[in-house]
XYZ file of C-alpha atoms in Angstrom:
353
model
C 0.000 0.000 0.000
C 1.274 3.424 -0.842
C 2.552 5.457 2.086
C 0.802 8.785 2.491
C 3.080 11.661 3.264
C 1.406 14.701 4.789
C 3.780 17.415 5.884
C 3.105 21.000 6.925
C 3.701 23.498 4.150
C 3.527 27.281 3.767
C 1.879 28.613 0.657
C 4.047 30.930 -1.424
C 2.317 32.969 -4.115
C 3.749 33.511 -7.582
C 6.134 36.441 -8.018
C 7.092 38.686 -10.931
C 10.197 37.643 -12.848
C 13.584 38.277 -11.219
C 11.990 39.167 -7.874
C 13.519 38.145 -4.544
C 11.888 37.793 -1.142
C 13.036 36.480 2.226
C 11.275 34.029 4.488
C 11.673 34.369 8.230
C 13.514 31.509 9.896
C 11.350 29.174 11.952
C 12.094 27.930 15.438
C 13.577 29.647 18.449
C 16.948 31.310 17.666
C 17.801 31.303 21.373
C 17.791 27.509 21.357
C 20.807 27.386 19.024
C 24.362 27.957 20.320
C 25.198 31.647 20.109
C 27.672 32.557 17.406
C 30.653 34.600 18.575
C 31.703 36.249 15.329
C 28.840 35.649 12.872
C 25.472 37.357 13.201
C 22.543 34.943 13.289
C 20.567 35.419 10.059
C 17.198 37.124 10.341
C 16.015 35.029 7.389
C 17.022 31.412 6.937
C 15.304 30.897 3.587
C 15.873 33.173 0.580
C 13.418 32.982 -2.329
C 14.287 34.029 -5.855
C 13.767 33.093 -9.510
C 15.941 31.904 -12.360
C 17.871 34.750 -13.960
C 17.720 36.992 -10.878
C 20.587 38.313 -8.764
C 20.293 37.185 -5.169
C 22.300 37.744 -1.978
C 22.785 35.217 0.839
C 23.518 37.248 3.986
C 26.550 36.559 6.188
C 27.721 39.431 8.407
C 30.453 39.424 11.069
C 30.018 41.010 14.515
C 33.697 41.845 14.622
C 36.870 40.949 12.725
C 39.151 38.300 14.229
C 42.881 38.962 14.000
C 43.327 36.274 11.370
C 40.477 34.556 9.596
C 38.964 33.237 6.375
C 35.336 32.999 5.310
C 34.395 29.999 3.181
C 31.137 29.757 1.248
C 30.065 26.286 0.118
C 26.975 24.610 -1.335
C 25.827 21.535 0.558
C 24.977 18.544 -1.640
C 23.223 16.090 0.728
C 22.655 13.449 -1.959
C 26.416 13.142 -2.465
C 27.430 13.923 1.125
C 29.594 16.713 -0.270
C 30.129 20.429 0.147
C 31.228 22.191 -3.004
C 33.305 25.274 -2.270
C 31.988 28.398 -3.986
C 34.271 31.142 -2.648
C 36.970 31.749 0.019
C 38.038 35.165 1.269
C 40.482 36.478 3.873
C 38.832 39.885 3.923
C 41.297 41.450 1.493
C 41.232 38.981 -1.396
C 38.978 36.152 -2.482
C 39.079 33.148 -4.779
C 36.155 31.584 -6.642
C 35.691 27.865 -7.270
C 33.630 25.760 -9.683
C 30.910 26.665 -12.156
C 28.859 28.460 -9.498
C 31.871 30.458 -8.368
C 32.030 32.051 -11.811
C 28.717 33.778 -11.042
C 29.412 34.498 -7.382
C 30.994 37.499 -5.643
C 31.094 39.101 -2.215
C 28.592 41.872 -1.632
C 31.074 43.937 0.475
C 28.486 46.416 1.719
C 30.890 47.288 4.553
C 34.024 45.857 6.160
C 32.062 43.271 8.181
C 29.985 42.098 5.248
C 30.830 38.609 3.887
C 27.475 38.058 2.152
C 27.474 36.032 -1.071
C 25.850 37.469 -4.206
C 24.927 35.087 -7.051
C 24.129 36.538 -10.455
C 21.971 34.979 -13.184
C 20.543 32.362 -10.810
C 20.205 28.922 -12.446
C 17.826 26.059 -11.628
C 20.667 23.997 -10.150
C 21.596 26.806 -7.721
C 18.702 25.887 -5.443
C 19.818 24.239 -2.227
C 21.537 24.776 1.086
C 24.581 27.044 1.488
C 27.048 27.358 4.357
C 28.986 30.442 5.406
C 31.901 29.266 7.573
C 34.283 31.464 9.524
C 37.655 29.702 9.711
C 39.474 31.066 12.736
C 41.692 28.393 14.244
C 39.916 26.601 17.090
C 36.970 28.980 17.018
C 35.507 28.003 13.635
C 31.779 28.623 13.339
C 29.209 28.586 10.563
C 25.647 29.354 9.597
C 23.504 27.877 6.857
C 20.932 29.376 4.512
C 18.531 27.827 2.014
C 18.058 29.226 -1.495
C 14.685 28.355 -3.025
C 13.450 29.185 -6.528
C 9.894 30.137 -7.357
C 8.628 28.060 -10.238
C 6.257 25.416 -11.501
C 6.316 21.597 -11.401
C 4.918 19.622 -14.318
C 4.589 15.880 -14.996
C 6.413 14.622 -18.050
C 6.432 11.395 -20.080
C 7.635 10.321 -23.506
C 5.605 10.029 -26.672
C 5.792 6.248 -26.223
C 3.516 6.249 -23.195
C 3.917 6.272 -19.452
C 6.605 4.685 -17.287
C 9.422 4.664 -19.849
C 12.154 6.526 -17.909
C 14.750 5.146 -15.554
C 16.123 7.811 -13.217
C 18.905 8.996 -15.501
C 16.623 9.164 -18.526
C 14.085 11.158 -16.505
C 16.793 13.577 -15.399
C 17.969 14.063 -18.987
C 14.406 14.433 -20.299
C 13.666 17.283 -17.887
C 16.924 19.035 -18.758
C 16.135 18.752 -22.472
C 12.853 20.589 -21.813
C 14.463 23.598 -20.056
C 13.836 22.239 -16.563
C 15.284 19.826 -14.012
C 13.908 17.031 -11.857
C 11.839 18.538 -9.042
C 12.800 18.245 -5.391
C 10.354 16.766 -2.909
C 9.737 20.236 -1.467
C 8.871 21.563 -4.939
C 6.526 18.649 -5.638
C 4.838 19.066 -2.256
C 4.330 22.792 -2.799
C 2.871 22.063 -6.253
C 0.425 19.638 -4.612
C -0.707 22.336 -2.155
C -1.335 24.570 -5.189
C -3.495 21.973 -6.937
C -1.273 19.466 -8.771
C -3.270 16.229 -9.044
C -1.596 13.471 -11.067
C -2.151 9.746 -10.980
C 1.104 8.631 -12.636
C 4.152 8.151 -10.428
C 7.329 9.993 -11.357
C 10.987 10.343 -10.421
C 12.179 13.346 -8.450
C 15.700 14.662 -7.887
C 16.673 12.507 -4.894
C 15.893 9.257 -6.728
C 12.574 8.576 -5.015
C 9.228 8.138 -6.782
C 5.955 9.893 -5.899
C 2.606 11.103 -7.205
C 0.404 13.944 -5.865
C -3.322 13.335 -5.354
C -5.948 15.979 -4.554
C -9.035 13.937 -5.448
C -8.819 10.375 -4.145
C -10.105 7.863 -6.703
C -9.962 4.149 -7.463
C -7.261 4.156 -10.182
C -4.988 6.251 -7.940
C -4.622 4.196 -4.766
C -8.304 4.006 -3.851
C -10.931 6.346 -2.469
C -10.221 5.596 1.178
C -6.750 7.136 1.232
C -6.534 10.800 2.118
C -5.226 13.335 -0.407
C -1.484 13.851 -0.303
C 1.843 13.170 -1.968
C 1.982 9.389 -2.140
C 5.290 7.636 -2.411
C 6.896 4.461 -3.707
C 10.110 5.443 -1.903
C 13.587 4.931 -3.352
C 13.735 2.801 -6.495
C 16.479 1.220 -8.600
C 17.760 4.109 -10.709
C 18.833 1.852 -13.545
C 16.081 -0.761 -13.719
C 12.842 0.799 -12.472
C 10.810 2.915 -14.879
C 8.373 5.735 -14.189
C 7.469 9.185 -15.506
C 9.213 12.372 -14.327
C 8.248 15.446 -12.341
C 10.137 18.420 -13.765
C 10.626 21.900 -12.306
C 11.195 25.148 -14.171
C 11.345 28.800 -13.175
C 11.190 32.223 -14.827
C 13.065 32.720 -18.105
C 14.678 35.673 -19.841
C 13.031 35.084 -23.212
C 9.410 34.974 -24.337
C 7.055 32.399 -25.804
C 4.561 33.318 -28.523
C 2.159 31.506 -30.839
C 2.155 31.349 -34.650
C -1.091 30.311 -36.275
C -1.208 27.854 -39.117
C -1.920 24.312 -40.208
C 1.612 23.033 -39.818
C 3.247 19.661 -39.478
C 6.077 19.330 -36.966
C 8.860 20.131 -39.439
C 7.022 23.170 -40.762
C 6.418 24.358 -37.199
C 10.133 24.417 -36.476
C 10.819 26.290 -39.703
C 8.099 28.851 -38.944
C 9.840 29.699 -35.655
C 13.251 29.927 -37.333
C 11.788 32.308 -39.922
C 11.130 34.703 -37.037
C 14.617 34.303 -35.561
C 13.303 32.006 -32.833
C 13.256 28.305 -31.950
C 10.335 26.003 -31.355
C 9.492 26.237 -27.640
C 10.309 23.521 -25.141
C 7.756 22.175 -22.685
C 9.413 23.877 -19.714
C 9.409 27.200 -21.560
C 5.676 26.959 -22.229
C 5.003 26.193 -18.552
C 7.200 29.115 -17.523
C 5.335 31.488 -19.867
C 2.017 30.218 -18.489
C 3.142 30.619 -14.866
C 5.074 33.887 -14.968
C 3.752 35.707 -18.067
C 0.142 34.488 -17.840
C 0.276 33.201 -21.428
C -3.276 32.203 -22.309
C -4.258 30.725 -25.676
C -6.891 28.264 -26.750
C -4.813 27.077 -29.724
C -2.916 23.809 -29.663
C 0.663 24.244 -30.844
C 3.680 22.062 -31.560
C 6.552 21.981 -29.062
C 10.144 20.818 -29.432
C 9.513 17.306 -28.103
C 6.793 16.633 -30.696
C 3.905 17.156 -28.286
C 1.007 19.565 -28.826
C -0.123 21.710 -25.888
C -1.804 25.001 -25.055
C -1.722 27.217 -21.917
C -4.897 28.368 -20.153
C -4.847 30.920 -17.331
C -8.566 31.773 -17.504
C -10.598 28.552 -17.840
C -13.565 28.704 -20.236
C -15.920 26.199 -21.781
C -14.594 26.333 -25.339
C -10.971 25.781 -24.243
C -11.099 22.258 -22.889
C -13.882 22.838 -20.386
C -11.738 22.043 -17.338
C -12.388 24.262 -14.309
C -8.775 24.969 -13.351
C -5.950 26.848 -15.101
C -3.176 24.734 -16.575
C -1.256 23.630 -19.626
C -3.469 21.265 -21.613
C -2.070 18.532 -23.826
C -3.147 16.809 -27.041
C -0.381 14.272 -26.513
C 2.050 13.390 -29.300
C 0.216 13.461 -32.664
C 1.658 12.123 -35.900
C 4.345 14.641 -36.868
C 3.051 14.761 -40.457
C -0.356 15.941 -39.281
C -1.189 19.515 -40.405
C -3.661 20.612 -37.753
C -1.816 22.853 -35.320
C 0.138 26.076 -35.075
C 3.358 26.320 -33.089
C 4.750 27.922 -29.947
C 8.084 29.672 -30.463
C 10.715 30.874 -28.012
C 12.967 33.880 -28.541
C 15.473 35.619 -26.326
C 14.491 39.114 -25.267
C 15.145 41.551 -28.082
C 15.187 38.811 -30.753
C 12.579 37.683 -33.216
C 9.495 39.302 -34.641
C 6.928 40.797 -32.302
C 3.744 38.758 -32.589
C 0.733 40.383 -30.880
C -0.485 38.323 -27.954
C -3.826 38.150 -26.284
C -6.444 35.702 -25.256
C -7.934 33.518 -27.970
């Protein structure tokens, strides 16, 4: 029988692109050992979006005679901490791919806060600011969370075709990444109801249920995020739950009766590319893209985004990205959704249709 996971969760509303907010730390700060040199953070969780510039605060009370501050990203799945930046107050050195986008804020001489530019999906996670001062080393940790949208994903060959590594690659190919459990849970609180089980980032398999029903574990089980637990990453096969965030470009629709090849060419004629599934979800979530027209996407599927439900656009009562599945690519029935970077491509008037 599927285990029902019901955890407390705070609802976070959608934000404009490249917007950053801070969430107050929970718990009693007095219960933790007092830091001698580092100020306890007022906010333990920092929320941002892909493409934004965000700062993780780390401020010293006073300067030790000799010290270093080390910023690292904690990778619990690999039991590793990847160093991002080390400073001695006068100079600093960056490490790794994240370090190339990281710098010290340096608002004042006691400020060792880390600023990350052009935030990427993989930047989400836990970070540690460690003061290295001989026998008096101390550290604090902060969590960086991205606002975004989770969507279920499967191949054109039907459900349950991905092992873990194929699911991970499939999400990345659609401008997204495998969702974390926290992202999937938040999506469930916001209405995600899906009967097919899918991989998430930590290698476990889940499915979120709002309306209990017979094909989805039975009517007697309460709503929740149901789990199969950890599965064999090579042998076991499921769908995927992908996560994407805001994007710098824009998605627009081109009308026509196009087959798949013609759809791609139509986008290229406008200096754009055929949109990926994650890009369409991002445009629906953050730009309120709303069209009643099915359009080809890069994976060969046909979908359309609805922000204001209405009878002639599928008839479903809730907003969402609707799907016609994976039609024959020679079929000339649909238009296409294109993606262009900001400032590129031809301006196509948008609006509700």
